[in-house]
Coordinates of C-alpha atoms in Angstrom, one line a residue:
Chain A
M1 CA -60.3 39.1 130.8
T2 CA -60.0 35.7 129.2
D3 CA -60.9 32.4 130.6
A4 CA -59.0 29.1 130.4
R5 CA -60.9 28.1 127.2
Q6 CA -59.8 31.2 125.4
D7 CA -56.2 30.7 126.5
Q8 CA -56.4 27.1 125.3
A9 CA -57.7 28.1 121.9
A10 CA -55.1 30.8 121.4
E11 CA -52.4 28.4 122.4
W12 CA -53.6 25.8 120.0
F13 CA -53.6 28.3 117.1
A14 CA -50.0 29.3 117.9
G15 CA -49.0 25.6 118.1
L16 CA -50.7 24.8 114.8
R17 CA -48.9 27.7 113.3
D18 CA -45.6 26.2 114.4
A19 CA -46.5 22.9 113.0
C20 CA -47.5 24.4 109.6
C21 CA -44.3 26.4 109.4
R22 CA -42.2 23.3 110.2
A23 CA -44.0 21.2 107.7
F24 CA -43.7 23.8 104.9
E25 CA -40.0 24.3 105.6
Q26 CA -39.5 20.6 105.4
L27 CA -41.1 20.6 102.0
E28 CA -38.7 23.4 101.0
D29 CA -35.8 21.1 102.1
V30 CA -37.1 18.2 100.1
F31 CA -36.9 20.0 96.7
E32 CA -33.1 19.5 96.4
E33 CA -33.0 19.7 92.6
S34 CA -33.8 23.4 92.8
P35 CA -30.9 25.8 92.3
L36 CA -32.4 28.0 95.0
A37 CA -31.9 27.8 98.7
P38 CA -34.7 26.4 100.7
G39 CA -37.1 29.1 102.0
R40 CA -37.5 29.9 105.7
F41 CA -40.3 31.7 107.4
T42 CA -39.8 35.2 108.9
R43 CA -42.2 36.3 111.6
T44 CA -43.5 39.9 112.1
A45 CA -45.6 40.9 115.1
W46 CA -48.2 43.6 114.9
R47 CA -50.4 45.3 117.5
R48 CA -54.0 46.2 116.8
D49 CA -54.9 49.9 117.2
G50 CA -57.3 50.6 120.0
D51 CA -60.9 51.4 119.3
D52 CA -61.7 51.8 123.0
P53 CA -59.8 54.8 124.5
G54 CA -60.1 53.4 128.1
D55 CA -58.1 50.3 127.3
D56 CA -54.8 50.3 125.4
D57 CA -54.4 46.5 124.9
H58 CA -56.4 45.4 121.9
G59 CA -54.2 42.4 121.1
G60 CA -52.5 41.8 117.8
G61 CA -50.9 39.0 115.9
V62 CA -47.9 37.5 114.2
M63 CA -47.5 37.1 110.5
A64 CA -45.2 34.2 109.4
L65 CA -44.3 34.6 105.7
M66 CA -42.0 32.6 103.5
H67 CA -40.9 33.1 99.9
G68 CA -39.2 29.8 99.0
R69 CA -38.4 27.4 96.1
V70 CA -41.5 25.3 96.6
F71 CA -43.8 28.0 98.0
E72 CA -43.6 31.2 96.0
K73 CA -45.5 32.8 98.9
V74 CA -47.0 31.2 101.9
G75 CA -48.4 33.0 104.9
V76 CA -49.4 31.6 108.3
N77 CA -51.0 34.2 110.5
V78 CA -52.2 34.0 114.0
S79 CA -54.0 36.7 115.9
V80 CA -55.7 37.3 119.3
V81 CA -57.7 40.5 119.3
K82 CA -60.3 42.1 121.5
G83 CA -62.1 45.4 121.7
A84 CA -65.4 47.0 120.9
L85 CA -67.5 46.3 117.8
S86 CA -68.9 49.2 115.9
P87 CA -72.7 49.6 116.3
E88 CA -73.1 48.2 112.8
F89 CA -71.2 45.0 113.6
R90 CA -72.7 44.8 117.0
R91 CA -76.0 44.0 115.4
A92 CA -74.6 41.8 112.7
I93 CA -72.6 39.4 115.0
P94 CA -74.2 36.8 117.2
G95 CA -74.3 38.0 120.9
G96 CA -72.7 41.3 119.9
E97 CA -75.5 43.5 121.4
A98 CA -75.8 41.4 124.6
A99 CA -72.0 41.7 125.2
G100 CA -72.3 45.5 125.0
G101 CA -70.3 45.4 121.8
Q102 CA -67.3 43.7 123.5
F103 CA -65.6 40.9 121.5
W104 CA -62.6 38.6 121.6
A105 CA -61.3 36.7 118.7
A106 CA -58.4 34.4 118.0
G107 CA -57.5 32.4 114.9
I108 CA -55.1 31.1 112.4
S109 CA -55.1 31.7 108.7
V110 CA -52.9 29.8 106.2
V111 CA -52.7 30.7 102.5
A112 CA -50.2 28.9 100.2
H113 CA -49.3 29.9 96.7
P114 CA -46.7 27.4 95.3
C115 CA -44.2 28.2 92.6
S116 CA -45.2 25.2 90.5
P117 CA -48.5 25.4 88.5
L118 CA -48.8 21.7 89.2
V119 CA -49.0 22.2 93.0
P120 CA -52.4 23.4 94.1
A121 CA -52.8 26.6 96.1
A122 CA -54.6 26.2 99.4
H123 CA -56.3 28.0 102.2
M124 CA -57.2 27.1 105.8
N125 CA -58.6 29.2 108.6
T126 CA -60.0 28.4 112.0
R127 CA -61.1 30.9 114.6
M128 CA -62.8 31.2 118.0
I129 CA -65.0 34.2 118.6
V130 CA -66.4 35.4 122.0
T131 CA -69.2 38.0 122.4
D132 CA -72.1 37.1 124.7
H133 CA -71.9 33.9 122.7
R134 CA -68.8 31.8 121.9
W135 CA -68.3 29.8 118.8
F136 CA -65.8 28.4 116.2
G137 CA -65.7 29.0 112.5
G138 CA -63.3 28.2 109.7
G139 CA -62.7 26.0 106.7
A140 CA -60.2 24.7 104.2
D141 CA -60.2 24.7 100.4
L142 CA -58.0 23.8 97.5
T143 CA -57.3 25.8 94.4
P144 CA -55.4 23.8 91.7
T145 CA -54.7 25.4 88.3
F146 CA -55.1 21.9 86.8
P147 CA -57.5 19.9 89.0
L148 CA -56.7 16.2 89.2
A149 CA -59.5 13.8 90.3
E150 CA -57.2 11.9 92.7
D151 CA -56.0 15.1 94.4
S152 CA -59.5 16.3 94.8
A153 CA -60.6 13.0 96.2
A154 CA -57.8 12.9 98.7
F155 CA -58.5 16.4 99.9
H156 CA -62.2 15.9 100.3
A157 CA -61.7 12.5 102.0
A158 CA -59.4 14.0 104.6
L159 CA -61.9 16.7 105.5
K160 CA -64.7 14.2 105.5
A161 CA -62.8 12.0 107.9
A162 CA -62.2 15.0 110.2
C163 CA -65.9 15.8 110.2
D164 CA -67.1 12.2 110.5
A165 CA -65.0 11.7 113.6
H166 CA -66.8 14.6 115.4
A167 CA -70.5 14.4 116.0
V168 CA -70.8 18.2 116.2
A169 CA -69.7 18.5 112.5
D170 CA -71.9 18.0 109.4
Y171 CA -69.7 17.2 106.4
A172 CA -72.3 17.4 103.7
H173 CA -73.5 20.8 105.0
Y174 CA -70.0 22.2 105.3
K175 CA -69.0 21.0 101.9
A176 CA -72.0 22.6 100.2
W177 CA -71.4 25.8 102.2
C178 CA -67.8 25.9 100.9
D179 CA -68.9 25.4 97.3
R180 CA -71.5 28.2 97.7
Y181 CA -69.0 30.5 99.4
F182 CA -66.0 30.3 97.2
Y183 CA -67.8 31.1 94.0
L184 CA -67.3 34.0 91.5
P185 CA -70.8 35.0 90.2
H186 CA -69.4 37.4 87.6
R187 CA -67.4 34.6 86.1
G188 CA -69.8 31.8 86.8
E189 CA -66.8 29.9 88.2
A190 CA -65.8 28.3 91.4
R191 CA -62.6 29.6 93.0
G192 CA -61.2 26.1 93.3
I193 CA -62.4 22.6 94.0
G194 CA -63.9 23.4 97.4
G195 CA -63.4 21.8 100.7
I196 CA -65.4 22.7 103.9
F197 CA -66.7 26.0 105.4
F198 CA -68.4 26.3 108.8
D199 CA -69.3 29.1 111.1
N200 CA -71.3 29.8 114.3
L201 CA -70.3 26.3 115.6
A202 CA -71.6 26.2 119.2
S203 CA -73.1 22.8 119.8
G204 CA -73.3 23.4 123.6
D205 CA -70.3 21.2 124.2
W206 CA -67.3 23.5 123.8
D207 CA -64.7 20.8 124.2
A208 CA -66.3 18.9 121.4
D209 CA -66.4 22.0 119.2
F210 CA -62.7 22.8 120.0
A211 CA -61.7 19.2 119.2
F212 CA -63.3 19.5 115.8
A213 CA -61.6 22.8 115.1
R214 CA -58.3 21.2 115.9
A215 CA -59.1 18.2 113.7
V216 CA -59.7 20.5 110.7
G217 CA -56.3 22.1 111.2
Q218 CA -54.5 18.8 111.5
A219 CA -56.4 17.2 108.6
F220 CA -55.6 20.1 106.3
L221 CA -51.9 20.2 107.2
A222 CA -51.5 16.5 106.6
V223 CA -53.4 16.2 103.3
Y224 CA -52.0 19.4 101.9
S225 CA -48.4 18.6 102.8
D226 CA -49.0 15.3 101.1
L227 CA -50.4 16.9 97.9
V228 CA -47.4 19.3 97.7
A229 CA -44.9 16.4 98.2
R230 CA -46.7 14.5 95.5
H231 CA -46.3 17.1 92.8
L232 CA -43.3 19.3 93.7
H233 CA -40.8 17.4 91.6
E234 CA -42.8 17.4 88.4
P235 CA -41.5 19.6 85.6
W236 CA -43.8 22.3 84.3
S237 CA -44.0 24.4 81.1
E238 CA -44.3 28.2 80.6
E239 CA -47.8 27.6 79.3
Q240 CA -48.8 25.9 82.6
R241 CA -47.1 28.8 84.5
R242 CA -49.1 31.3 82.5
A243 CA -52.4 29.4 83.2
Q244 CA -51.5 29.5 87.0
L245 CA -50.9 33.3 86.9
I246 CA -54.3 33.8 85.2
K247 CA -56.0 31.5 87.7
R248 CA -54.5 33.6 90.5
G249 CA -56.3 36.6 89.0
R250 CA -59.6 34.8 89.8
Y251 CA -58.3 34.3 93.4
V252 CA -57.6 38.1 93.7
E253 CA -61.0 38.9 92.2
F254 CA -62.7 36.6 94.7
N255 CA -60.8 37.9 97.8
L256 CA -61.3 41.6 97.0
L257 CA -64.9 41.4 95.6
Y258 CA -66.5 38.8 97.8
D259 CA -64.5 37.5 100.7
R260 CA -66.1 38.5 104.0
G261 CA -62.9 38.1 106.0
T262 CA -61.0 40.4 103.7
T263 CA -63.6 43.2 103.5
F264 CA -64.4 42.8 107.3
G265 CA -60.7 43.1 108.1
L266 CA -60.1 46.1 105.8
K267 CA -63.3 47.9 106.9
T268 CA -62.7 47.4 110.7
G269 CA -59.1 48.7 110.6
G270 CA -57.4 45.3 110.7
N271 CA -53.7 45.0 109.9
V272 CA -53.6 45.6 106.1
E273 CA -50.6 43.5 105.5
A274 CA -52.0 40.6 107.5
V275 CA -55.4 40.8 105.8
L276 CA -54.0 41.0 102.3
M277 CA -51.3 38.3 102.9
S278 CA -53.7 36.1 101.0
L279 CA -53.0 37.9 97.7
P280 CA -50.8 35.9 95.3
P281 CA -47.2 36.9 94.7
A282 CA -47.5 37.3 91.0
V283 CA -50.6 37.6 88.9
I284 CA -51.5 38.4 85.3
W285 CA -54.7 39.7 83.7
P286 CA -53.9 39.2 80.0
Chain B
M1 CA -85.6 54.9 70.3
T2 CA -82.7 57.3 70.4
D3 CA -82.7 61.0 69.4
A4 CA -80.1 63.0 67.4
R5 CA -78.2 63.9 70.6
Q6 CA -77.8 60.3 71.6
D7 CA -76.6 59.4 68.1
Q8 CA -74.2 62.3 68.2
A9 CA -72.7 61.3 71.5
A10 CA -72.3 57.7 70.5
E11 CA -70.7 58.8 67.3
W12 CA -68.3 61.0 69.2
F13 CA -67.3 58.2 71.6
A14 CA -66.5 55.9 68.6
G15 CA -64.5 58.7 66.9
L16 CA -62.5 59.4 70.1
R17 CA -61.8 55.7 70.4
D18 CA -60.4 55.7 66.8
A19 CA -58.2 58.8 67.7
C20 CA -56.9 57.1 70.9
C21 CA -56.0 53.9 69.1
R22 CA -54.3 55.9 66.3
A23 CA -52.3 57.9 68.8
F24 CA -51.3 54.9 70.9
E25 CA -50.2 52.9 67.8
Q26 CA -48.1 55.9 66.7
L27 CA -46.3 55.8 70.1
E28 CA -45.7 52.1 69.5
D29 CA -44.0 53.0 66.2
V30 CA -41.8 55.7 67.8
F31 CA -40.1 53.3 70.2
E32 CA -37.8 52.0 67.5
E33 CA -35.0 50.9 69.8
S34 CA -37.2 48.1 71.2
P35 CA -36.4 44.6 69.8
L36 CA -40.2 43.9 69.8
A37 CA -42.6 44.7 67.0
P38 CA -44.9 47.7 67.5
G39 CA -48.2 46.7 69.0
R40 CA -51.5 47.0 67.2
F41 CA -55.1 47.1 68.6
T42 CA -57.4 44.2 68.1
R43 CA -61.1 44.9 68.4
T44 CA -63.7 42.5 69.8
A45 CA -67.4 43.3 69.7
W46 CA -69.8 42.1 72.4
R47 CA -73.6 42.1 72.8
R48 CA -75.3 42.8 76.0
D49 CA -77.6 40.1 77.3
G50 CA -81.2 41.2 77.4
D51 CA -82.9 42.0 80.7
D52 CA -86.2 42.8 79.1
P53 CA -87.7 39.7 77.4
G54 CA -89.9 41.8 75.1
D55 CA -86.9 43.5 73.4
D56 CA -83.9 41.6 72.1
D57 CA -81.6 44.5 71.3
H58 CA -79.9 45.7 74.4
G59 CA -76.9 47.1 72.7
G60 CA -73.3 46.2 73.3
G61 CA -69.8 47.4 72.7
V62 CA -66.4 47.0 71.2
M63 CA -63.2 46.4 73.2
A64 CA -60.0 47.6 71.5
L65 CA -57.1 46.0 73.3
M66 CA -53.3 46.3 72.5
H67 CA -50.3 44.5 74.0
G68 CA -47.3 46.4 72.7
R69 CA -43.8 47.4 73.3
V70 CA -44.7 50.8 74.9
F71 CA -48.1 49.8 76.3
E72 CA -47.9 46.5 78.1
K73 CA -51.7 46.6 78.0
V74 CA -54.0 49.3 76.9
G75 CA -57.8 49.1 76.4
V76 CA -60.1 51.5 74.7
N77 CA -63.7 50.4 75.1
V78 CA -66.9 51.9 73.7
S79 CA -70.4 50.8 74.5
V80 CA -73.9 51.8 73.7
V81 CA -76.4 49.9 75.9
K82 CA -80.0 50.2 76.9
G83 CA -82.6 48.3 78.8
A84 CA -84.4 48.1 82.1
L85 CA -82.8 49.0 85.4
S86 CA -83.3 46.7 88.4
P87 CA -85.7 48.1 91.0
E88 CA -82.7 48.8 93.2
F89 CA -80.8 50.9 90.5
R90 CA -84.1 52.5 89.4
R91 CA -84.2 54.3 92.8
A92 CA -80.5 55.0 92.9
I93 CA -80.1 56.7 89.5
P94 CA -81.4 60.1 88.7
G95 CA -84.7 60.0 86.7
G96 CA -84.7 56.2 86.9
E97 CA -88.1 55.9 88.5
A98 CA -89.7 58.5 86.3
A99 CA -88.4 56.7 83.2
G100 CA -90.2 53.5 84.3
G101 CA -86.7 52.0 84.8
Q102 CA -85.7 52.4 81.1
F103 CA -82.2 53.7 80.5
W104 CA -79.7 54.3 77.7
A105 CA -76.0 54.8 78.2
A106 CA -73.1 55.3 75.9
G107 CA -69.4 55.9 76.8
I108 CA -65.8 55.4 76.3
S109 CA -63.3 54.0 78.7
V110 CA -59.5 54.2 78.3
V111 CA -57.0 52.4 80.6
A112 CA -53.3 52.3 79.8
H113 CA -50.7 50.2 81.6
P114 CA -47.3 51.0 80.0
C115 CA -44.3 48.6 80.0
S116 CA -41.9 51.1 81.5
P117 CA -42.2 52.0 85.2
L118 CA -41.2 55.5 84.2
V119 CA -44.3 56.0 82.0
P120 CA -47.4 56.7 84.1
A121 CA -50.5 54.6 83.9
A122 CA -53.7 56.5 83.0
H123 CA -57.4 56.3 82.9
M124 CA -60.1 58.3 81.1
N125 CA -63.8 57.8 80.9
T126 CA -66.7 59.9 79.6
R127 CA -70.3 58.7 79.3
M128 CA -73.8 60.0 78.5
I129 CA -76.7 58.5 80.4
V130 CA -80.4 58.9 79.6
T131 CA -83.3 58.0 81.9
D132 CA -86.0 60.6 82.5
H133 CA -83.0 62.8 82.9
R134 CA -80.0 63.0 80.6
W135 CA -76.5 63.9 81.7
F136 CA -72.7 63.4 81.2
G137 CA -70.1 62.0 83.6
G138 CA -66.5 61.0 83.4
G139 CA -63.0 62.0 84.4
A140 CA -59.4 61.4 83.8
D141 CA -56.6 60.5 86.2
L142 CA -52.9 59.6 86.2
T143 CA -51.1 56.9 88.1
P144 CA -47.3 57.2 87.9
T145 CA -45.1 54.8 89.9
F146 CA -42.6 57.6 90.4
P147 CA -44.5 60.9 90.4
L148 CA -42.7 63.8 88.8
A149 CA -43.8 67.4 89.6
E150 CA -43.5 68.5 86.0
D151 CA -45.7 65.6 84.7
S152 CA -48.3 66.2 87.4
A153 CA -48.3 69.9 86.6
A154 CA -48.8 69.3 82.9
F155 CA -51.6 66.8 83.4
H156 CA -53.5 69.0 85.9
A157 CA -52.9 72.1 83.6
A158 CA -54.4 70.3 80.6
L159 CA -57.5 69.3 82.5
K160 CA -57.8 72.7 84.1
A161 CA -57.7 74.3 80.6
A162 CA -60.4 72.0 79.4
C163 CA -62.6 73.0 82.4
D164 CA -61.8 76.7 82.2
A165 CA -62.8 76.9 78.5
H166 CA -66.3 75.6 79.4
A167 CA -68.6 77.6 81.7
V168 CA -70.5 74.4 82.7
A169 CA -67.4 72.9 84.3
D170 CA -66.0 73.6 87.8
Y171 CA -62.4 72.6 87.8
A172 CA -61.7 73.0 91.6
H173 CA -64.8 70.9 92.4
Y174 CA -63.9 68.2 89.8
K175 CA -60.3 68.0 90.9
A176 CA -61.3 67.6 94.6
W177 CA -63.9 65.0 93.6
C178 CA -61.2 63.0 91.8
D179 CA -58.9 63.1 94.8
R180 CA -61.7 61.9 97.1
Y181 CA -62.8 59.2 94.7
F182 CA -59.5 57.6 93.8
Y183 CA -58.5 56.9 97.4
L184 CA -57.7 53.7 99.2
P185 CA -58.9 54.1 102.8
H186 CA -57.4 50.8 103.9
R187 CA -53.9 52.0 102.8
G188 CA -54.4 55.7 103.5
E189 CA -53.1 56.2 100.0
A190 CA -54.3 57.9 96.8
R191 CA -54.4 55.7 93.7
G192 CA -52.4 58.2 91.7
I193 CA -51.9 61.9 91.4
G194 CA -55.5 62.6 90.6
G195 CA -57.1 64.6 87.8
I196 CA -60.8 65.4 87.4
F197 CA -64.0 63.5 88.2
F198 CA -67.5 64.7 87.4
D199 CA -71.0 63.2 87.2
N200 CA -74.6 64.2 86.8
L201 CA -73.5 67.1 84.5
A202 CA -76.8 68.5 83.2
S203 CA -76.5 72.3 83.1
G204 CA -79.6 72.8 81.0
D205 CA -77.6 73.4 77.9
W206 CA -76.9 70.0 76.4
D207 CA -74.7 71.3 73.7
A208 CA -72.4 73.0 76.2
D209 CA -72.3 69.9 78.4
F210 CA -71.4 67.7 75.3
A211 CA -68.7 70.2 74.3
F212 CA -67.1 69.9 77.7
A213 CA -67.3 66.1 77.6
R214 CA -65.5 66.2 74.2
A215 CA -62.9 68.6 75.6
V216 CA -62.1 66.2 78.4
G217 CA -61.4 63.4 76.0
Q218 CA -59.3 65.6 73.7
A219 CA -57.3 67.2 76.6
F220 CA -56.6 63.8 78.1
L221 CA -55.4 62.2 74.8
A222 CA -53.1 65.2 74.0
V223 CA -51.5 65.5 77.4
Y224 CA -51.2 61.7 78.1
S225 CA -49.7 61.1 74.6
D226 CA -47.2 63.8 75.4
L227 CA -46.3 62.3 78.8
V228 CA -45.8 58.9 77.2
A229 CA -43.6 60.3 74.5
R230 CA -41.6 62.3 77.1
H231 CA -40.5 59.1 79.0
L232 CA -40.7 56.1 76.7
H233 CA -37.1 56.2 75.7
E234 CA -35.7 56.3 79.3
P235 CA -34.0 53.2 80.5
W236 CA -35.3 51.7 83.7
S237 CA -34.0 49.2 86.3
E238 CA -35.4 45.9 87.7
E239 CA -36.0 47.7 91.0
Q240 CA -38.1 50.3 89.2
R241 CA -40.1 47.6 87.4
R242 CA -40.7 45.8 90.7
A243 CA -42.0 49.1 92.3
Q244 CA -44.4 49.4 89.3
L245 CA -45.7 45.9 89.7
I246 CA -46.4 46.6 93.4
K247 CA -48.0 49.9 92.6
R248 CA -50.3 48.1 90.2
G249 CA -51.5 45.9 93.1
R250 CA -52.9 49.1 94.6
Y251 CA -54.7 49.8 91.3
V252 CA -56.3 46.3 91.5
E253 CA -57.2 46.8 95.1
F254 CA -58.9 50.1 94.3
N255 CA -60.8 48.8 91.3
L256 CA -62.1 45.6 92.9
L257 CA -62.8 47.0 96.4
Y258 CA -64.1 50.5 95.7
D259 CA -64.6 51.4 92.0
R260 CA -68.3 52.0 91.4
G261 CA -68.0 51.4 87.7
T262 CA -66.4 48.0 88.2
T263 CA -68.8 46.8 90.9
F264 CA -71.8 48.3 88.9
G265 CA -70.7 46.5 85.8
L266 CA -70.1 43.1 87.5
K267 CA -73.3 43.2 89.5
T268 CA -75.5 44.3 86.6
G269 CA -74.3 41.6 84.3
G270 CA -72.0 43.8 82.2
N271 CA -69.5 42.2 79.9
V272 CA -66.9 40.8 82.3
E273 CA -63.9 41.0 80.0
A274 CA -64.8 44.7 79.2
V275 CA -65.4 45.6 82.8
L276 CA -62.2 44.0 84.0
M277 CA -60.1 45.3 81.0
S278 CA -58.8 47.9 83.5
L279 CA -56.9 45.3 85.5
P280 CA -53.1 45.5 84.9
P281 CA -51.4 42.8 82.8
A282 CA -48.8 41.8 85.5
V283 CA -49.0 42.5 89.2
I284 CA -47.1 41.4 92.3
W285 CA -48.1 41.4 96.0
P286 CA -44.8 40.6 97.6

């Protein structure tokens, strides 16, 4: 049983997925000097295995994946899943106990690994979760191999503007949360240049929260498309490519050692290919 | 303060390291049809940061690393470290509390990622640990991209012979332990074709335990060198190479998601480069 708000959110995530795929395919078209054909997304639906024997519809998702001439690998996944939380997660998740362990979750996840080492990698995710509570979470962050002050400024400014336009959001808090979250303690290194991270957003005004979640998706898509367009024509060297492949190793280390979404997905029987879609297409550990 | 047994064990690990490096460099020499020069190991020493302000010698280790024409990346690390366990590990490790948290550990770790997808990757590790208790642990396992029954049989037979020659070892138990340990639950896949895994080996006869630990190292080096020699001249295709790079992704997933040695090393401030030496030189996640 879903209500109108859940349907609205799920519809928004699917629409944002379409917009992301369209924008990324347009960037593929723009790179006409490449000898390769422009990439196109292929979509693969998956169903979630049931964890509640009395109910056989536990939702699922659609992975949209493209291997192109601008994006070496870019995934845009949406999912709408429901079911019963394990006793362990029931206690860990807000409202999990009160809901008798029942949950519903919908979201979108975007991870882009460009071919060029001069085009930053990026990640965006927003989700709505319903137990006895209902809230939004998500974030966006940028991982350049060679950080440029003007790119970082543009990325941060876009997310700040999205936050500043919505009274329910606290930019300074979300930015600091992102820096804390995307950090590799064993390396003493940040994963990238940050962005924003938020969770448990439930201000009491659902429409306002939803409007902010939408704004994050739109702001990310606009600024990231712009950054890709800015750098995709620049020539790069083998040394720069090697640095990118090494940098991607840090991305893998973060996602497998620390990322909550990844370990949550793998340990709760999520779709393995969808959960690990974030892993870069080619990586080196010299 | 170490006693003669600790010195003997540390000396053995260093000698086995030398034997491994020699054997692997000889395999580099054998592959004369390659246009590349034969690889040679380079050694890098590291010191462990102190965790006990009253004592500034916490040991360290030496990484021996080679990038060659047979071995795309092979590491042979030895270390002799000592210090104070964190309160958490003090409780988790046999004899940790009784020793007042003091520990000493020495060991060798070998991880080989060959260039050819037809040559199996391999791992071997043996270690001696001293708290209030003293014991050996270790194991050896093989990760072929294309498993061959005769290779698997030879590898298992060599380890079985090493166990069978030592009354303190239980081959069936160690083989099953290895299969359980090197398993990726999220994929429902084994990391490779197994081998042996043992820990907390303290039979009461230290000389017998040490003799078995030595036999594991010798058996591994002999059988693995033989398997490499058997396949290194075979031509391979791009499709086979691609399958190898994908298989290596599973290796990374195992080591970062599940391997106790890796997470222990990273969380206790081990040398990051030495701990992550096991990660393959080139990997793809398509």
